[in-house]
Coordinates of C-alpha atoms in Angstrom, one line a residue:
M129 CA 251.5 39.0 92.0
S130 CA 249.3 37.5 94.7
I131 CA 246.7 34.9 93.9
E132 CA 243.9 37.3 94.7
S133 CA 245.3 39.9 92.2
L134 CA 245.8 37.2 89.6
I135 CA 242.2 36.1 89.9
Q136 CA 240.9 39.7 89.9
K137 CA 242.9 40.4 86.7
G138 CA 241.7 37.2 85.0
T139 CA 238.1 37.9 86.0
V140 CA 238.2 41.4 84.5
E141 CA 239.6 39.9 81.2
A142 CA 236.9 37.1 81.3
L143 CA 234.1 39.7 81.8
K144 CA 235.5 41.7 78.9
T145 CA 235.8 38.7 76.6
L146 CA 232.5 37.0 77.6
Y147 CA 230.2 39.9 78.0
G148 CA 232.0 43.0 76.7
A149 CA 232.0 44.4 80.3
D150 CA 234.5 47.0 81.4
M151 CA 235.4 46.7 85.1
Q152 CA 238.2 47.6 87.4
E153 CA 240.1 44.9 89.2
Q154 CA 239.2 46.3 92.6
Q155 CA 235.5 45.9 91.7
V156 CA 236.0 42.1 91.7
Q157 CA 235.3 40.6 95.1
V158 CA 237.5 37.7 96.0
Q159 CA 237.8 35.9 99.4
N160 CA 239.1 32.7 100.9
T161 CA 236.7 29.8 100.2
R162 CA 234.7 28.7 103.3
K163 CA 236.2 25.6 104.9
D164 CA 233.0 23.6 104.4
F165 CA 233.2 24.1 100.6
D166 CA 235.8 22.7 98.1
G167 CA 238.2 25.3 96.7
D168 CA 240.7 27.9 97.7
I169 CA 239.6 31.2 96.3
T170 CA 236.0 32.3 95.9
V171 CA 234.8 35.0 93.4
V172 CA 231.5 36.7 94.2
V173 CA 229.5 36.6 91.0
F174 CA 226.3 38.7 91.8
P175 CA 227.8 42.1 90.7
F176 CA 228.4 40.6 87.2
L177 CA 224.8 39.6 86.4
R178 CA 223.9 43.0 84.9
Y179 CA 226.6 42.3 82.3
S180 CA 225.9 38.6 81.7
K181 CA 222.1 38.8 81.7
K182 CA 222.2 35.3 83.0
A183 CA 221.4 33.5 86.3
P184 CA 224.1 33.5 88.9
E185 CA 225.0 29.8 88.5
Q186 CA 225.4 30.1 84.7
T187 CA 227.5 33.3 85.0
A188 CA 229.7 31.5 87.5
E189 CA 230.0 28.5 85.2
D190 CA 231.1 30.7 82.3
L191 CA 233.7 32.5 84.4
G192 CA 235.0 29.2 85.9
K193 CA 235.5 27.6 82.5
Y194 CA 237.3 30.8 81.2
L195 CA 239.6 31.0 84.2
V196 CA 240.6 27.3 84.1
E197 CA 241.4 27.6 80.4
H198 CA 243.3 30.9 80.6
I199 CA 245.0 30.9 84.1
E200 CA 247.5 28.1 84.6
T201 CA 247.3 28.1 88.4
V202 CA 243.5 27.6 88.4
E203 CA 243.0 23.8 88.1
N204 CA 239.3 23.3 88.8
F205 CA 236.1 25.0 90.0
N206 CA 232.7 24.5 91.4
V207 CA 229.6 26.7 91.8
I208 CA 227.5 27.3 94.8
K209 CA 224.7 29.6 93.9
G210 CA 226.3 33.0 93.1
F211 CA 229.8 32.0 94.3
L212 CA 232.5 30.6 92.1
N213 CA 235.0 28.5 94.1
L214 CA 238.3 28.1 92.4
E215 CA 240.9 25.3 93.1
I216 CA 244.5 26.6 92.9
S217 CA 247.2 24.2 91.7
K218 CA 249.5 22.5 94.3
N219 CA 252.5 23.9 92.5
Y220 CA 251.4 27.5 93.0
W221 CA 251.3 26.9 96.8
L222 CA 254.6 25.1 96.8
D223 CA 256.2 28.0 94.9
I224 CA 254.9 30.4 97.6
L225 CA 256.4 28.2 100.2
K226 CA 259.8 28.1 98.5
T227 CA 259.9 31.9 98.3
G228 CA 258.9 32.2 101.9
Y229 CA 261.5 29.7 103.0
T230 CA 264.4 31.1 101.0
N231 CA 263.7 34.8 101.1
T232 CA 264.2 36.4 104.6
E233 CA 262.7 39.6 103.2
F234 CA 259.5 37.8 102.0
G235 CA 256.6 40.2 101.9
F236 CA 258.8 43.3 101.8
T237 CA 259.3 45.7 98.9
P238 CA 262.9 46.9 98.4
V239 CA 263.5 50.7 98.7
A240 CA 264.5 52.1 95.3
E241 CA 266.4 55.3 94.4
N242 CA 263.3 57.1 93.4
S243 CA 261.1 55.8 96.3
E244 CA 258.8 58.3 98.0
L245 CA 260.3 59.9 101.1
V246 CA 258.0 59.9 104.1
M247 CA 258.8 61.7 107.3
V248 CA 257.1 60.3 110.4
E249 CA 257.0 62.4 113.5
Y250 CA 256.2 60.6 116.8
S251 CA 256.9 60.8 120.5
S252 CA 256.9 64.6 120.8
P253 CA 257.5 64.7 124.6
N254 CA 257.5 67.7 126.9
T255 CA 260.6 68.1 129.0
N256 CA 258.7 68.6 132.3
K257 CA 257.8 65.0 132.9
P258 CA 258.8 61.4 132.2
L259 CA 257.2 59.4 129.4
H260 CA 254.0 57.7 130.4
L261 CA 251.6 55.1 129.1
G262 CA 250.1 57.5 126.5
H263 CA 253.6 58.2 125.2
I264 CA 254.2 54.5 124.9
R265 CA 251.2 54.1 122.5
N266 CA 252.5 57.1 120.5
N267 CA 256.1 55.7 120.3
L268 CA 255.0 52.2 119.4
L269 CA 252.6 53.4 116.8
G270 CA 255.1 55.8 115.2
F271 CA 258.0 53.3 115.2
S272 CA 255.8 50.5 113.8
I273 CA 254.2 52.7 111.1
S274 CA 257.8 53.7 110.1
E275 CA 258.9 50.1 109.8
I276 CA 255.7 49.2 107.8
L277 CA 256.3 52.0 105.4
K278 CA 259.9 50.9 104.9
A279 CA 258.6 47.4 104.2
N280 CA 256.4 49.0 101.5
G281 CA 259.5 50.4 99.7
K282 CA 259.3 53.9 101.1
K283 CA 262.3 55.9 102.3
V284 CA 261.5 56.9 105.8
V285 CA 262.9 59.6 108.1
M286 CA 261.8 58.9 111.7
T287 CA 261.7 62.2 113.6
N288 CA 260.9 63.6 117.0
I289 CA 260.1 67.2 118.1
V290 CA 261.0 67.8 121.7
N291 CA 258.9 70.4 123.4
D292 CA 261.7 71.8 125.4
R293 CA 260.5 75.3 126.0
G294 CA 257.3 77.0 127.2
I295 CA 255.3 77.5 130.3
H296 CA 255.4 73.7 131.2
I297 CA 259.1 73.5 131.7
C298 CA 259.1 76.9 133.4
K299 CA 256.7 75.5 136.0
S300 CA 259.2 72.7 136.9
M301 CA 262.1 75.2 136.9
Y302 CA 260.3 77.6 139.3
A303 CA 259.3 74.7 141.6
W304 CA 262.9 73.4 141.7
Q305 CA 264.2 76.9 142.5
Q306 CA 261.7 77.2 145.3
W307 CA 261.6 73.8 146.9
G308 CA 264.4 71.7 145.3
N309 CA 267.2 72.4 147.7
G310 CA 269.7 71.8 144.9
E311 CA 268.6 68.2 144.2
T312 CA 270.1 66.5 141.2
P313 CA 269.7 63.0 139.6
E314 CA 273.0 62.1 141.1
S315 CA 272.2 63.3 144.6
T316 CA 268.8 61.6 144.7
G317 CA 269.4 58.5 142.5
M318 CA 266.3 59.4 140.4
K319 CA 266.2 59.4 136.7
G320 CA 266.4 63.0 135.5
D321 CA 263.0 63.0 133.8
H322 CA 261.4 61.6 137.0
L323 CA 263.1 64.3 139.1
V324 CA 261.9 67.2 136.8
G325 CA 258.4 65.6 136.7
K326 CA 258.4 65.5 140.5
Y327 CA 258.7 69.4 140.5
Y328 CA 256.0 69.7 137.9
V329 CA 253.7 68.0 140.3
E330 CA 255.0 70.1 143.2
F331 CA 254.2 73.3 141.2
D332 CA 250.7 72.2 140.6
K333 CA 250.1 71.4 144.3
H334 CA 251.3 74.9 145.4
Y335 CA 249.5 76.6 142.5
K336 CA 246.2 75.0 143.4
A337 CA 246.6 76.0 147.1
E338 CA 247.3 79.6 146.0
I339 CA 244.1 79.7 143.8
A340 CA 242.0 78.3 146.7
E341 CA 243.4 81.0 149.0
L342 CA 242.6 83.8 146.6
V343 CA 239.1 82.4 145.9
E344 CA 238.5 82.3 149.7
K345 CA 239.4 86.0 149.7
G346 CA 236.6 86.8 147.2
V347 CA 238.7 86.7 143.9
S348 CA 236.9 84.9 141.0
K349 CA 238.4 81.5 140.1
E350 CA 239.4 82.8 136.6
D351 CA 241.2 85.9 138.1
A352 CA 242.8 83.7 140.8
E353 CA 244.3 81.4 138.2
N354 CA 246.0 84.4 136.6
Q355 CA 246.9 86.2 139.9
A356 CA 248.4 83.2 141.8
P357 CA 252.1 84.0 142.6
S358 CA 253.4 80.7 141.2
I359 CA 251.9 81.2 137.7
I360 CA 253.1 84.8 137.6
A361 CA 256.6 83.6 138.5
A362 CA 256.5 80.8 135.9
R363 CA 255.4 83.3 133.2
E364 CA 258.2 85.7 134.2
L365 CA 260.7 82.8 133.8
L366 CA 259.3 82.2 130.3
R367 CA 259.7 85.9 129.4
K368 CA 263.3 85.9 130.8
W369 CA 264.1 82.7 128.8
E370 CA 262.9 84.2 125.6
A371 CA 264.9 87.4 126.4
K372 CA 267.9 85.0 126.8
D373 CA 268.5 85.9 130.4
E374 CA 271.8 84.0 131.2
A375 CA 270.8 82.5 134.6
T376 CA 267.4 81.4 133.3
V377 CA 268.9 79.8 130.2
E378 CA 271.5 77.9 132.3
L379 CA 268.9 76.6 134.7
W380 CA 266.8 75.5 131.6
K381 CA 269.8 73.7 130.0
M382 CA 270.6 71.9 133.2
M383 CA 267.1 70.6 133.9
N384 CA 266.5 69.7 130.2
S385 CA 269.8 67.7 130.2
W386 CA 268.5 65.6 133.1
V387 CA 265.3 64.9 131.1
Y388 CA 267.1 64.0 127.9
A389 CA 269.3 61.5 129.7
G390 CA 266.1 59.9 131.2
F391 CA 264.3 59.8 127.8
D392 CA 267.2 58.1 126.2
V393 CA 267.0 55.2 128.7
T394 CA 263.3 54.8 128.1
Y395 CA 263.6 54.9 124.4
K396 CA 266.3 52.3 124.5
T397 CA 264.1 50.1 126.7
L398 CA 261.2 50.4 124.3
G399 CA 263.4 49.7 121.3
V400 CA 262.5 52.9 119.4
D401 CA 264.8 55.5 117.9
F402 CA 264.9 58.5 115.6
D403 CA 266.9 59.6 112.5
K404 CA 266.5 63.3 113.5
I405 CA 265.5 65.1 116.6
Y406 CA 264.2 68.7 116.4
Y407 CA 263.9 71.0 119.4
E408 CA 261.2 73.6 119.9
S409 CA 263.8 75.9 121.3
D410 CA 265.4 75.9 117.8
T411 CA 262.2 76.0 115.7
Y412 CA 260.0 78.5 117.5
L413 CA 262.0 81.6 116.3
I414 CA 261.6 80.4 112.7
G415 CA 257.9 80.1 113.3
K416 CA 257.8 83.5 115.0
K417 CA 259.5 85.0 112.0
E418 CA 256.9 83.4 109.6
V419 CA 254.0 84.7 111.7
L420 CA 255.5 88.2 111.6
R421 CA 255.9 87.9 107.9
G422 CA 252.2 86.8 107.7
L423 CA 251.3 89.9 109.8
E424 CA 253.2 92.2 107.4
E425 CA 251.6 90.7 104.4
G426 CA 248.1 91.0 105.9
T427 CA 247.5 87.3 106.3
F428 CA 247.3 87.7 110.1
N429 CA 246.1 90.5 112.3
Q430 CA 247.3 92.2 115.5
R431 CA 245.0 93.2 118.3
E432 CA 245.3 96.2 120.6
D433 CA 247.2 94.2 123.2
N434 CA 249.8 93.4 120.5
S435 CA 248.8 89.7 120.3
V436 CA 248.8 88.2 116.7
W437 CA 245.9 86.1 115.5
A438 CA 244.8 84.2 112.4
D439 CA 241.1 84.7 111.4
L440 CA 240.0 81.3 110.1
T441 CA 236.2 82.0 110.0
E442 CA 236.2 81.8 106.2
D443 CA 237.6 78.3 106.5
G444 CA 234.8 77.3 108.8
L445 CA 236.9 77.6 112.0
D446 CA 237.5 80.3 114.6
Q447 CA 240.3 82.7 115.4
K448 CA 243.6 81.3 116.4
I449 CA 246.3 83.1 118.5
L450 CA 249.8 82.8 117.1
L451 CA 251.8 85.2 119.4
R452 CA 250.8 86.3 122.9
S453 CA 250.5 90.0 123.9
D454 CA 254.0 89.7 125.5
G455 CA 255.4 88.4 122.3
T456 CA 255.9 84.8 123.5
S457 CA 255.1 81.9 121.2
V458 CA 252.4 79.2 121.3
Y459 CA 252.6 75.6 120.1
M460 CA 251.2 76.6 116.7
T461 CA 254.1 79.0 116.2
Q462 CA 256.6 76.3 116.9
D463 CA 254.9 73.8 114.6
I464 CA 255.0 76.3 111.7
G465 CA 258.7 76.8 112.3
T466 CA 259.4 73.0 112.6
A467 CA 257.5 72.3 109.4
K468 CA 259.5 74.9 107.5
M469 CA 262.8 73.6 108.9
R470 CA 262.0 70.0 108.0
F471 CA 261.1 70.7 104.4
N472 CA 264.3 72.7 104.1
D473 CA 266.3 69.8 105.5
Y474 CA 264.7 66.9 103.5
P475 CA 262.9 66.5 100.1
I476 CA 259.8 65.2 101.9
D477 CA 257.0 63.7 99.7
K478 CA 254.7 63.0 102.6
M479 CA 254.7 64.3 106.2
V480 CA 252.9 62.1 108.8
Y481 CA 252.3 63.4 112.3
V482 CA 251.5 60.6 114.8
V483 CA 249.6 62.6 117.5
G484 CA 246.6 61.8 119.6
N485 CA 243.1 62.6 118.5
E486 CA 242.7 65.4 121.0
Q487 CA 244.9 67.4 118.6
N488 CA 242.7 66.9 115.5
Y489 CA 241.8 70.6 115.5
H490 CA 245.4 71.7 116.0
F491 CA 246.6 69.9 112.8
Q492 CA 243.6 71.1 110.8
V493 CA 244.6 74.6 111.7
L494 CA 248.3 74.0 111.1
A495 CA 247.6 72.8 107.5
I496 CA 245.5 75.9 106.7
L497 CA 248.0 78.3 108.2
L498 CA 251.0 76.8 106.3
D499 CA 248.9 77.0 103.1
K500 CA 248.0 80.7 103.9
L501 CA 251.8 81.4 104.4
G502 CA 252.4 80.1 100.8
F503 CA 253.9 76.7 101.5
S504 CA 252.8 74.4 98.7
W505 CA 253.0 71.3 100.9
G506 CA 250.8 72.8 103.7
K507 CA 247.5 71.1 103.0
D508 CA 249.2 67.8 102.2
L509 CA 250.3 67.2 105.8
Y510 CA 248.7 64.0 107.3
H511 CA 247.7 63.8 110.9
F512 CA 247.7 60.2 112.0
S513 CA 245.1 60.6 114.7
Y514 CA 245.0 57.8 117.3
G515 CA 242.8 57.1 120.3
M516 CA 243.7 57.4 123.9
V517 CA 244.9 54.6 126.1
E518 CA 243.8 54.1 129.7
L519 CA 244.2 51.6 132.5
P520 CA 241.4 49.9 134.4
S521 CA 242.0 52.5 137.2
G522 CA 241.0 55.4 134.9
K523 CA 242.4 58.4 133.2
M524 CA 245.8 59.8 133.9
K525 CA 246.9 63.4 134.7
S526 CA 250.6 64.4 134.6
R527 CA 250.3 67.5 136.8
E528 CA 248.5 65.6 139.5
G529 CA 251.1 62.8 139.5
T530 CA 248.5 60.1 138.5
V531 CA 250.2 59.1 135.3
V532 CA 251.4 55.5 134.7
D533 CA 255.1 56.0 134.2
A534 CA 256.6 54.2 131.2
D535 CA 259.6 52.9 133.1
D536 CA 257.5 51.7 136.0
L537 CA 255.1 50.0 133.6
V538 CA 257.8 48.1 131.7
E539 CA 259.5 47.1 135.0
G540 CA 256.1 45.8 136.2
M541 CA 255.5 43.9 133.0
V542 CA 258.9 42.2 133.3
K543 CA 257.9 41.1 136.8
V544 CA 254.6 39.7 135.6
A545 CA 256.4 37.8 132.8
R546 CA 258.8 36.4 135.3
D547 CA 256.1 35.4 137.7
M548 CA 253.8 33.8 135.1
S549 CA 256.7 32.0 133.5
A550 CA 257.7 30.5 136.9
E551 CA 254.1 29.5 137.6
L552 CA 253.7 27.8 134.2
G553 CA 257.2 26.4 134.1
K554 CA 257.8 27.9 130.7
L555 CA 261.4 28.9 131.1
D556 CA 262.7 26.4 133.6
S557 CA 265.4 25.4 131.2
L558 CA 266.8 28.9 131.1
T559 CA 268.9 30.5 133.8
G560 CA 270.6 33.8 134.6
E561 CA 271.1 36.3 131.8
D562 CA 269.3 34.2 129.2
A563 CA 266.2 33.9 131.4
E564 CA 266.2 37.7 132.2
N565 CA 266.6 38.6 128.6
T566 CA 263.7 36.3 127.6
F567 CA 261.5 37.8 130.4
R568 CA 262.3 41.2 128.9
M569 CA 261.4 40.1 125.4
I570 CA 258.1 38.5 126.6
A571 CA 257.2 41.6 128.7
L572 CA 257.9 44.1 125.8
G573 CA 256.3 41.7 123.3
A574 CA 253.2 41.6 125.5
L575 CA 253.1 45.3 125.9
K576 CA 253.7 46.2 122.3
Y577 CA 251.4 43.6 120.8
F578 CA 248.5 44.4 123.1
I579 CA 248.7 48.1 122.2
L580 CA 249.3 47.6 118.5
K581 CA 246.7 44.9 117.8
V582 CA 243.9 47.5 118.5
D583 CA 242.7 49.6 115.6
P584 CA 244.9 52.7 116.3
R585 CA 242.0 55.1 115.8
K586 CA 240.1 53.6 118.7
N587 CA 240.5 54.4 122.4
M588 CA 241.7 51.4 124.3
M589 CA 242.0 49.9 127.8
F590 CA 245.4 48.4 128.6
N591 CA 245.4 45.5 131.0
P592 CA 248.9 44.3 131.9
E593 CA 247.9 40.9 133.2
E594 CA 245.6 40.2 130.2
S595 CA 248.4 41.3 127.8
I596 CA 250.9 38.7 129.0
D597 CA 248.7 35.6 128.8
F598 CA 250.4 32.8 127.0
N599 CA 247.1 31.8 125.3
G600 CA 244.9 33.8 123.0
N601 CA 245.5 36.9 120.9
T602 CA 248.6 38.0 122.7
G603 CA 252.3 38.7 122.0
P604 CA 253.5 35.9 124.3
F605 CA 251.3 33.4 122.5
I606 CA 252.8 34.3 119.2
Q607 CA 256.3 34.3 120.6
Y608 CA 255.8 30.9 122.2
T609 CA 254.6 29.5 118.8
Y610 CA 257.8 30.9 117.1
A611 CA 259.9 29.4 119.9
R612 CA 258.2 26.0 119.3
I613 CA 259.0 26.2 115.6
Q614 CA 262.7 26.9 116.4
S615 CA 262.7 24.0 118.9
V616 CA 261.5 21.6 116.1
L617 CA 264.2 22.9 113.7
R618 CA 266.9 22.5 116.4
K619 CA 265.8 18.9 117.0
A620 CA 265.9 18.3 113.2
A621 CA 269.4 19.6 113.1
N622 CA 270.5 17.5 116.1
Q623 CA 269.1 14.4 114.3
N624 CA 271.1 15.4 111.2
I625 CA 268.0 15.9 109.1
S626 CA 268.8 18.0 106.1
I627 CA 266.1 20.3 104.8
N628 CA 265.8 21.2 101.1
T629 CA 263.4 22.9 98.7
D630 CA 262.8 19.7 96.6
L631 CA 259.1 19.6 97.5
A632 CA 257.9 16.7 95.5
L633 CA 254.5 16.0 97.1
S634 CA 251.6 14.0 95.7
A635 CA 249.0 15.9 97.7
L636 CA 248.5 18.6 100.3
S637 CA 246.3 18.1 103.4
L638 CA 243.6 20.7 104.2
K639 CA 245.6 22.0 107.2
E640 CA 248.8 22.3 105.1
K641 CA 247.0 24.1 102.3
E642 CA 245.3 26.5 104.8
L643 CA 248.8 27.3 106.2
L644 CA 250.2 27.9 102.8
K645 CA 247.3 30.2 102.0
R646 CA 248.0 32.2 105.2
I647 CA 251.7 32.6 104.2
S648 CA 250.7 33.8 100.7
L649 CA 248.6 36.6 102.3
F650 CA 251.5 38.2 104.1
P651 CA 252.7 40.6 101.3
A652 CA 249.1 41.8 100.9
A653 CA 248.8 42.3 104.6
V654 CA 252.0 44.4 104.6
Q655 CA 250.7 46.5 101.8
E656 CA 247.3 47.0 103.4
A657 CA 249.0 48.0 106.7
G658 CA 251.1 50.6 104.8
D659 CA 248.1 52.0 102.9
N660 CA 246.1 52.4 106.1
Y661 CA 248.9 53.2 108.6
S662 CA 247.7 50.3 110.7
P663 CA 250.0 48.0 112.7
A664 CA 246.8 46.2 113.8
I665 CA 246.6 44.6 110.4
I666 CA 250.0 43.0 110.8
A667 CA 249.4 42.1 114.5
N668 CA 246.2 40.2 113.7
Y669 CA 247.7 38.6 110.6
C670 CA 250.5 37.2 112.8
Y671 CA 247.9 35.9 115.3
E672 CA 245.8 34.2 112.6
L673 CA 249.0 32.6 111.1
V674 CA 250.2 31.1 114.3
K675 CA 246.7 30.0 115.2
E676 CA 246.6 28.1 111.9
F677 CA 250.1 26.7 112.6
N678 CA 249.1 25.4 116.0
Q679 CA 246.1 23.6 114.5
F680 CA 248.4 22.1 111.9
Y681 CA 250.9 21.1 114.6
H682 CA 248.2 19.5 116.6
D683 CA 246.9 17.4 113.7
H684 CA 250.2 16.5 111.9
S685 CA 253.5 15.1 113.1
I686 CA 256.6 16.7 111.7
L687 CA 259.7 14.9 113.0
G688 CA 257.7 11.7 113.6
E689 CA 256.5 11.6 110.0
A690 CA 257.6 8.3 108.3
D691 CA 257.5 9.7 104.7
E692 CA 260.8 11.6 104.2
A693 CA 259.4 13.8 101.5
V694 CA 256.4 14.8 103.7
K695 CA 258.8 15.3 106.7
N696 CA 261.0 17.6 104.6
F697 CA 258.0 19.5 103.3
R698 CA 256.6 20.1 106.8
L699 CA 260.0 21.3 108.1
V700 CA 260.2 23.8 105.2
L701 CA 256.6 24.8 106.0
A702 CA 257.4 25.3 109.7
S703 CA 260.5 27.2 108.9
A704 CA 258.7 29.5 106.5
V705 CA 256.0 30.2 109.1
G706 CA 258.7 31.1 111.6
Q707 CA 260.3 33.5 109.1
V708 CA 257.0 35.2 108.2
V709 CA 256.1 35.5 111.9
K710 CA 259.5 37.0 112.7
N711 CA 259.2 39.4 109.8
G712 CA 255.7 40.5 110.8
M713 CA 256.4 40.9 114.5
G714 CA 259.6 42.8 113.6
L715 CA 257.4 45.4 111.9
L716 CA 255.8 45.8 115.3
G717 CA 259.2 46.2 117.0
I718 CA 258.8 42.9 118.8
E719 CA 261.7 40.6 119.3
M720 CA 261.2 36.8 119.0
P721 CA 262.9 34.5 121.6
E722 CA 264.5 31.3 120.3
R723 CA 263.5 29.5 123.4
M724 CA 260.5 29.7 125.7

């Protein structure tokens, strides 16, 4: 039990005993004591005055005496107006340190046989283009949320739905047929996803030219968009694909295989993976079958042009198309089929969709439709809605070729890491493969941390140069602090200094105690991050911890300390900080270099 929970529990008991008050533990406000006051944990007393019928100071005095008498770890207290400042025993902090030092899984809850099973869907790429900066935020959030849920004792299935069919891929297919001249990844030296994306852009260029030509002839813009030869041809390819036309299906398979190979390289570079991958081409027919069942049962309705719709006006929404007039499916149809397949495959307790906030309406509708189709888990689906990510240069558009490609971004980040390290002389001692591997860790650490430290529900601006700074709230700053700790521990080993958990100290300095308090907060940070699906909580915890360590390191000598007991304690303290930082950053998918 954390010290905060212990104090909350004791305060509830005190209020019951002293004043006959019934309160819940979460109603008791506890916080770290301000550094200009004596104490470790502060209890806010004002909410209790209606029970005590006393002044704030007297109420705090009553509570302080009770807690000192009944909680062994509370040694002393002082009162500042309506705030009760509690002093926690040295042995409590030392026990926390021993646990953090000896337990490599400190802060994590083991998965049990009866643990809740959570499925997390993320990535969800289309097979008409490479992954871009927006996909990077999605992948990093999905992977990190999954790792945080595991650390909270959940069973987690990490899953991806690949949107491998539909008009988007047909646009690339048509463009390749028309202007590709038989190009392949092998003949061009391009990654397959880049090659297919090139023809998606090519389609859009010709499509826009056709629209402009029709508009010039007097056709309305709306009619021109539907009459342009390119879009008619792409729609015909989609119809032929759904009719299982052999040549169309073979072309589709070939171009998708190029894209999958490209995706795999990018996923490996980013350090994300999946337990199960679903494909829209497998799930859309299941969804189509469910929609037709809903039509037969009167849940949905069919219009004169044979399109199938759901009337959601009674739910405060509008009407939603589920099948087009030509019988082809829409995204919603696929998502219905994917949801059914997943719940057939796994005993899912919670389904989490990591998808951008522009899809809020889509998932609101999906939950209602699944409920109307009779699936008990329909309305329990959770859409983890996150904000968009942009670069200083502005918004990105895939079809116009203005996206920031994920592969190019990572390569650029590695170059920035290499250049900045050379300028600062950070990695002069490393050469060859070791240096390149460290550059990669720094680059990806910078990228991941910069994206994940932001509240995921907010839009954000990604600045590559700012992210890779070795000072401030950045991944490289945290990595550098970790590497500094490992350097100290290596020097201790080279000096044959043995480290043990016999922490017999007469006193703790203010900086040492502050660092111990930070370590003790890690389990609560992991739990809070899991409850809120927020990697930002872990990111900012890690930053605050290493910032506290650097202040301690500046003020206190470790290896130069003359007192052997104190030296041993500080080595254990440094080692525990390193372990907690490694655990925390690991939840963000960030590797920690041993040398920097």
